mmCIF file of C-alpha atoms in Angstrom:
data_model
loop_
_atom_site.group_PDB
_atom_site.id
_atom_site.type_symbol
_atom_site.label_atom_id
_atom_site.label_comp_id
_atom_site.label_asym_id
_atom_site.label_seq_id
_atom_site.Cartn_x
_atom_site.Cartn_y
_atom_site.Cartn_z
ATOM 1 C CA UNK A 1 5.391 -74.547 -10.538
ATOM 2 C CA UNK A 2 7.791 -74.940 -7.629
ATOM 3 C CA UNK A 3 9.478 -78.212 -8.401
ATOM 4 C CA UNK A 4 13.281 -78.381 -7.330
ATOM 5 C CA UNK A 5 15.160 -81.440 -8.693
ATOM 6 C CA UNK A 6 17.855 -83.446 -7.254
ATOM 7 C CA UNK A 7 19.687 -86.509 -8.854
ATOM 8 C CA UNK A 8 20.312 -88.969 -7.678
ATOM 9 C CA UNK A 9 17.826 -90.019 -5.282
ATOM 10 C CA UNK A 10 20.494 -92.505 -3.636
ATOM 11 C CA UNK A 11 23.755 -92.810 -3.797
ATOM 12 C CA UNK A 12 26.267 -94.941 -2.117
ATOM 13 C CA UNK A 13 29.642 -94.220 -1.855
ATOM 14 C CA UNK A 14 32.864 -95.206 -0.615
ATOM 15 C CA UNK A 15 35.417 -92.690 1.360
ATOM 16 C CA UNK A 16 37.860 -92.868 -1.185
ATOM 17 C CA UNK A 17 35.557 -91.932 -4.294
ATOM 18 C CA UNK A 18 34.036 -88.873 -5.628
ATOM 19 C CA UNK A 19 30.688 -88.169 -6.877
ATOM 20 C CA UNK A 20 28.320 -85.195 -7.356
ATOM 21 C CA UNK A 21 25.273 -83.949 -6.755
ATOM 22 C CA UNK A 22 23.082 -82.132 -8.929
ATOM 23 C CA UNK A 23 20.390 -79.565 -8.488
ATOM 24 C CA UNK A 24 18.160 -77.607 -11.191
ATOM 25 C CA UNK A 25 15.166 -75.306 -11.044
ATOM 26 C CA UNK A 26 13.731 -73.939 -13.613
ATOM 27 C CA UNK A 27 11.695 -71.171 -11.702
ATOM 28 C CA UNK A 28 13.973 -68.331 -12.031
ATOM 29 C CA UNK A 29 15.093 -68.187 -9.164
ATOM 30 C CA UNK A 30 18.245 -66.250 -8.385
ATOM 31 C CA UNK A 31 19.753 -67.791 -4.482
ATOM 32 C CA UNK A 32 19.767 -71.812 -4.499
ATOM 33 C CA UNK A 33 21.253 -73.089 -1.238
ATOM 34 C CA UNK A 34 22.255 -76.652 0.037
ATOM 35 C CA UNK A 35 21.461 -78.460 3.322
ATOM 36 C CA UNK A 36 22.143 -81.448 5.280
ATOM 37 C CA UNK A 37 19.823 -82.963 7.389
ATOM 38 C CA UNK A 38 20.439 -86.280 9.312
ATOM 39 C CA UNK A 39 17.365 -88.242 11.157
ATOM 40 C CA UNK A 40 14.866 -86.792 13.232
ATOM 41 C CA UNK A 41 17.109 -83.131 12.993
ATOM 42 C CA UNK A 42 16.333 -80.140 11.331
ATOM 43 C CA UNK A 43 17.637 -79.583 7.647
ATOM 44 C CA UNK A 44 21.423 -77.765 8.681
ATOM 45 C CA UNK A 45 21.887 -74.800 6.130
ATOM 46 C CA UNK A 46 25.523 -75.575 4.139
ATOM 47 C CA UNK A 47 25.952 -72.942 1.107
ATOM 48 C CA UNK A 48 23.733 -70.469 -0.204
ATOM 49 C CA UNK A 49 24.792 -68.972 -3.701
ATOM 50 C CA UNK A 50 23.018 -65.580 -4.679
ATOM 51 C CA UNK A 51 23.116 -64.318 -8.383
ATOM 52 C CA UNK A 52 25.396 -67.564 -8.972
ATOM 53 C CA UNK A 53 28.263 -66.261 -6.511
ATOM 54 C CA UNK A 54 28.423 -68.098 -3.069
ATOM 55 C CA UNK A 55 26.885 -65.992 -0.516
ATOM 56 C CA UNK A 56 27.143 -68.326 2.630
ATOM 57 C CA UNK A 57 29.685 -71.353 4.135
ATOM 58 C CA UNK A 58 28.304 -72.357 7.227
ATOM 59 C CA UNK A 59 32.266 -73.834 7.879
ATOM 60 C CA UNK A 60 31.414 -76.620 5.983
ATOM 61 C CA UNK A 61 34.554 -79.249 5.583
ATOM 62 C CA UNK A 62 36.156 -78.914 2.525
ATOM 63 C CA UNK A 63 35.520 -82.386 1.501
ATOM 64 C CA UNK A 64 32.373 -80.910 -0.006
ATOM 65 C CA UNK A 65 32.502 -78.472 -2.501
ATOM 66 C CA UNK A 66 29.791 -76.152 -3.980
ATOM 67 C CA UNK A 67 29.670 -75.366 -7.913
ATOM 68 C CA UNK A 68 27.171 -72.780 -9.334
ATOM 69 C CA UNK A 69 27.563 -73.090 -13.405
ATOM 70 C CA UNK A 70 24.430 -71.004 -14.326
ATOM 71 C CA UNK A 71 21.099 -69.747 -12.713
ATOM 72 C CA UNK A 72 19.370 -72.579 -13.058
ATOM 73 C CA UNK A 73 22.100 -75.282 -11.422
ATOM 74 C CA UNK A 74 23.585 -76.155 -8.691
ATOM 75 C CA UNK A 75 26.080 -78.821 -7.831
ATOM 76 C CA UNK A 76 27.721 -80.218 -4.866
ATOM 77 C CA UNK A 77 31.302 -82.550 -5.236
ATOM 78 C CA UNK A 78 31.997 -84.884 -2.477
ATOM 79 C CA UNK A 79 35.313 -86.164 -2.024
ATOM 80 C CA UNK A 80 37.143 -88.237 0.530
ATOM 81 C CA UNK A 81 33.917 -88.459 2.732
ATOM 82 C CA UNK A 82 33.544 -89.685 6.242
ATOM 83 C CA UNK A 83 30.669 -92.354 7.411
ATOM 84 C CA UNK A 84 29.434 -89.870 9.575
ATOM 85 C CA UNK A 85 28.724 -87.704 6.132
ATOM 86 C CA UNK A 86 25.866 -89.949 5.858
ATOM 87 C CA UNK A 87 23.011 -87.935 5.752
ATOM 88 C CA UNK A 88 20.031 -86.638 3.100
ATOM 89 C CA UNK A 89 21.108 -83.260 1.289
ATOM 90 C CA UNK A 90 18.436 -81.344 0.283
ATOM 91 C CA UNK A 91 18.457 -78.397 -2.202
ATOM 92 C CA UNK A 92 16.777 -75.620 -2.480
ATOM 93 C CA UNK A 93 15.917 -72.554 -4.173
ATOM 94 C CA UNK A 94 14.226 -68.773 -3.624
ATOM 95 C CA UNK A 95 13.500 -65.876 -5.682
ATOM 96 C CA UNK A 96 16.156 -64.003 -4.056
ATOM 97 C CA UNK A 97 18.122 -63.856 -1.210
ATOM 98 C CA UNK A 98 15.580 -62.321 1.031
ATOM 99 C CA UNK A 99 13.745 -62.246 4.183
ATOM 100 C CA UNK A 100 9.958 -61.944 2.691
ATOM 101 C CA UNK A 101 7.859 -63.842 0.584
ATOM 102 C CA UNK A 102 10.480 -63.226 -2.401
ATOM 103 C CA UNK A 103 13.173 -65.514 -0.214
ATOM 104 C CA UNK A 104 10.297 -68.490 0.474
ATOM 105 C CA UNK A 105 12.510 -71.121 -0.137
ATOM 106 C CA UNK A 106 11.167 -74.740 -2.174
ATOM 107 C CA UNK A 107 12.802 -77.680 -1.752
ATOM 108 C CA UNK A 108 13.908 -80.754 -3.558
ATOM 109 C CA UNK A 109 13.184 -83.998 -2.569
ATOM 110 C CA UNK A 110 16.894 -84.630 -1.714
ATOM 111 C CA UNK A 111 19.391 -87.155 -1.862
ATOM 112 C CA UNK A 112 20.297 -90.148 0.454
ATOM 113 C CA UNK A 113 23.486 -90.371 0.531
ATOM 114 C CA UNK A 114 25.482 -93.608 2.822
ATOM 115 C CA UNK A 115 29.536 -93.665 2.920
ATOM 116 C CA UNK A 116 30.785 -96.506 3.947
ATOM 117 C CA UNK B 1 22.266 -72.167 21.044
ATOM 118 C CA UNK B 2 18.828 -72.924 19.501
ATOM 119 C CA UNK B 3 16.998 -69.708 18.524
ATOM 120 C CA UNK B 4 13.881 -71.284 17.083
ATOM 121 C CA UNK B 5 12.070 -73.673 19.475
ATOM 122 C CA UNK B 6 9.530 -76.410 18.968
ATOM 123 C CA UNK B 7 9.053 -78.065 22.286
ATOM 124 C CA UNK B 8 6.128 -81.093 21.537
ATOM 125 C CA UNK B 9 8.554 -83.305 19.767
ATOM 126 C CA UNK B 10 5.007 -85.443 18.919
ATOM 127 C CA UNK B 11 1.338 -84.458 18.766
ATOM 128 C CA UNK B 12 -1.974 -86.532 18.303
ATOM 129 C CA UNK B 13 -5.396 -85.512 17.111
ATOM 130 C CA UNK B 14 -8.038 -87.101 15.501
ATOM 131 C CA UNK B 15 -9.652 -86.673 11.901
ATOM 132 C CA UNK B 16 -11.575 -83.777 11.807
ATOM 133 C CA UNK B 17 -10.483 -82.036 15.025
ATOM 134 C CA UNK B 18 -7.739 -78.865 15.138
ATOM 135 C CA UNK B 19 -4.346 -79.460 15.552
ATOM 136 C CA UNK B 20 -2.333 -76.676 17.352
ATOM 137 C CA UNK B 21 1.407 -76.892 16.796
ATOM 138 C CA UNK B 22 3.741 -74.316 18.770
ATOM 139 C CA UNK B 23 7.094 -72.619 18.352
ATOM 140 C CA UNK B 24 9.263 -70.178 19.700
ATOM 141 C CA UNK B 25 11.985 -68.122 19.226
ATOM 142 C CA UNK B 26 14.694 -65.977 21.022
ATOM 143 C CA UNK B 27 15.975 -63.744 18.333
ATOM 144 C CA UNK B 28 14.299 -60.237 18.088
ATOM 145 C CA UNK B 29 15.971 -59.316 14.823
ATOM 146 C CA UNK B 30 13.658 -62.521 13.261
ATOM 147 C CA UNK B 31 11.067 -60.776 11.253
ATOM 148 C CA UNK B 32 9.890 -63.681 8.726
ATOM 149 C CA UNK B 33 8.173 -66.675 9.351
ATOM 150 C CA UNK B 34 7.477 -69.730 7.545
ATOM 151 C CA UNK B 35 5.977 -73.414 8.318
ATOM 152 C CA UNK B 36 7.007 -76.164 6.276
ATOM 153 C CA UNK B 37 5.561 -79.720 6.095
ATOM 154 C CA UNK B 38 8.050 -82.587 5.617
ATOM 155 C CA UNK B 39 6.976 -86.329 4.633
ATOM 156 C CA UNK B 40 9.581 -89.008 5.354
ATOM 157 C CA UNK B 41 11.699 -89.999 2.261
ATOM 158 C CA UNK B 42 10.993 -86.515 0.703
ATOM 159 C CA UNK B 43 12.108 -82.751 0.647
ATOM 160 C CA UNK B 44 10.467 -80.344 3.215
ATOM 161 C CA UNK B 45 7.004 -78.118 1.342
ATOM 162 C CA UNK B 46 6.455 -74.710 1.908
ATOM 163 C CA UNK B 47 3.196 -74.691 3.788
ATOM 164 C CA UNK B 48 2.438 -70.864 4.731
ATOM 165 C CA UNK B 49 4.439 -67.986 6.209
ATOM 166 C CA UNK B 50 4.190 -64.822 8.073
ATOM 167 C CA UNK B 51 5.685 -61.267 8.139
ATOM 168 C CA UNK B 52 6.133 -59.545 11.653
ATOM 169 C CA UNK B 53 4.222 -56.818 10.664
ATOM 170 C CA UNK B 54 0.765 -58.631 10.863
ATOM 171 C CA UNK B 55 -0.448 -61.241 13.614
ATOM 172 C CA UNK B 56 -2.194 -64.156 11.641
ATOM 173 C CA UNK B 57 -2.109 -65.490 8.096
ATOM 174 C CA UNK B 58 -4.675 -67.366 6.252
ATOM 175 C CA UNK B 59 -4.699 -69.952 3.678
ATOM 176 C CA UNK B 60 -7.297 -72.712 3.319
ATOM 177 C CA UNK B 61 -7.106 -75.086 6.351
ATOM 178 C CA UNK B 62 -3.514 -73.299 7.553
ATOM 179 C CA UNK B 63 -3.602 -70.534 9.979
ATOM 180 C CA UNK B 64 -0.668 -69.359 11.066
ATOM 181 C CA UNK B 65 -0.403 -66.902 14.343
ATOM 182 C CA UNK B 66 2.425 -64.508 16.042
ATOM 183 C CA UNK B 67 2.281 -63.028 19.057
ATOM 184 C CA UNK B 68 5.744 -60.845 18.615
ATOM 185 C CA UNK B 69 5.973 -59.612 22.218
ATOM 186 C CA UNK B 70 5.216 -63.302 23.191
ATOM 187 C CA UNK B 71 8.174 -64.283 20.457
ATOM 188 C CA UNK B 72 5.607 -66.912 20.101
ATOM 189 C CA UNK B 73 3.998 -68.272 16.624
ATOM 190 C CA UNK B 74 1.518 -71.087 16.094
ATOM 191 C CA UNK B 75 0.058 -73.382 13.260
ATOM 192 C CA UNK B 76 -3.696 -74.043 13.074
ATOM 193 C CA UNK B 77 -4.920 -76.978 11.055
ATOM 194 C CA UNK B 78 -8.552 -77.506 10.909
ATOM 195 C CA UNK B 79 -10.067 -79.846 10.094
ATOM 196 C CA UNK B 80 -7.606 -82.156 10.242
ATOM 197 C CA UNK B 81 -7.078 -84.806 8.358
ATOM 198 C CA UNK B 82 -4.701 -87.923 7.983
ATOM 199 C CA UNK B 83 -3.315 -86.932 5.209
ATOM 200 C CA UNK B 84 -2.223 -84.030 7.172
ATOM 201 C CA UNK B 85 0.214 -87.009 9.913
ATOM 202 C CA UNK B 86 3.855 -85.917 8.921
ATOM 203 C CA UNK B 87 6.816 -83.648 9.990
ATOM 204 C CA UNK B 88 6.541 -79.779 10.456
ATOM 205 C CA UNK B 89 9.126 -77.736 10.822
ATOM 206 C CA UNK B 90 8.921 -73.856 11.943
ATOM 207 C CA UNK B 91 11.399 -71.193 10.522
ATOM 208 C CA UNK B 92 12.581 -68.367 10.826
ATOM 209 C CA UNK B 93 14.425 -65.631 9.080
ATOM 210 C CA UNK B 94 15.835 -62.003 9.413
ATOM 211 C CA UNK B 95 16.133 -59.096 6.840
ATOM 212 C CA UNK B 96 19.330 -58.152 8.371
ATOM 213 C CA UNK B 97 22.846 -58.906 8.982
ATOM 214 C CA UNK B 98 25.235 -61.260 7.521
ATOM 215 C CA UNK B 99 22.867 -64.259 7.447
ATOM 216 C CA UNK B 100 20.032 -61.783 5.432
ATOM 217 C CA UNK B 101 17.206 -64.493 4.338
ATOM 218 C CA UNK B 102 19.182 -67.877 5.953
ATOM 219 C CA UNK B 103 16.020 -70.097 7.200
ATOM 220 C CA UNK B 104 16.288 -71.201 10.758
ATOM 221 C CA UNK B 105 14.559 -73.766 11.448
ATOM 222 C CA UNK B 106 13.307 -75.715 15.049
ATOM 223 C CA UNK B 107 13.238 -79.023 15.784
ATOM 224 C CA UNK B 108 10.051 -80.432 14.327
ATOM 225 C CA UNK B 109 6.633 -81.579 15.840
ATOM 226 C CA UNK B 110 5.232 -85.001 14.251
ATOM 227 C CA UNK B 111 1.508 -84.596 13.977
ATOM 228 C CA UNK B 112 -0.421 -87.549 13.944
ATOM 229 C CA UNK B 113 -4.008 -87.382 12.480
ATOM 230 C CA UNK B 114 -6.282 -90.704 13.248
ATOM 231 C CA UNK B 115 -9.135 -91.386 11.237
#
């Protein structure tokens, strides 16, 4: 079993709200990361979190914000986004932290997020 | 600066025939390599991966070869098939440094497969 989850699939949002995201696995898994990835691009790495602490920040604008309550899930809080935030963000998660077949990393299906 | 390189944005083959899909990469301290498979409207799927210590990986239909002094790795399909027509993505990822286990990924190739 490899299955990542994300909620919502869509969600809409103006650039005055806030909303989350929500990620869960149920593998084990110990490093979960999030991505962005707009059309016809590669998925752009955002946050990786390792053993629940955050490993990575690609720079990422803090109008997004990374939460890691337990193993198994990972959130990300939006606030004051811009249109151009528009975008699908994927999860995903990997044994560990590794190059290796132990860091293979499975994905969710993501979600489609639209500001407007 | 893109360090992982797909250059056939596109590629078309028909049912039952191989499909060859190419990538390269700059970065000598890469030493794990992975091909994922993306649908539209859904997440990207692990398809098969590589370590730099061997030169070809097997599984099923998927072959995936490097050629390390080339900095050069391909993805063999065969046969293929049209459920096989969506996204792939190559990646790439490094044991080392800061970035330990980060995925970096090229540009994608979309393979076509016509009955």
């Amino acid at each position: 079993d490899t299955e990542v989850t994300q909620t919502p699939k869509h969600l809409v949002m103006g650039m005055t709200n806030k909303k989350s995201l929500k990620c869960e696995q149920h593998m084990g898994h110990r490093a979960m990361y999030w991505y962005k990835q707009k059309a016809k691009k590669p998925p752009e790495l955002m946050f990786v979190y390792s053993y629940e602490k955050l490993s990575i920040n690609e720079s990422v604008p803090s109008r997004f914000s990374p939460e890691c309550p337990n193993s198994s899930l990972l959130n990300l809080h939006l606030h004051a986004l811009q249109p151009e935030d528009s975008a699908l963000y994927l999860c995903a998660s990997s044994q560990e932290r590794l190059a290796g077949v132990q860091g293979i990393q499975y994905f969710g299906a993501g979600t489609r997020l639209s500001v407007l | 600066d893109q360090q992982v390189k797909q250059n056939s944005p596109s590629l078309s083959v028909q049912e039952g025939r191989i499909s060859i899909l190419n990538c390269d990469y700059t970065n000598s301290m890469f030493d794990y390599f992975l091909w994922y498979k993306k649908y539209p409207a859904e997440g990207p799927t692990f398809l098969i991966s590589i370590s730099s210590i061997k030169d070809k990986n097997e599984d099923g239909r998927f072959t995936v070869f490097l050629n390390k002094s080339a900095k050069h790795l391909s993805l063999h399909i065969v046969p293929s098939q049209p459920g096989d027509s969506a996204v792939y993505f190559c990646a790439a990822s490094s044991a080392g440094g800061t970035s330990y286990g980060k995925l970096t990924f090229g540009q994608g190739t979309i393979l076509t497969v016509h009955p």
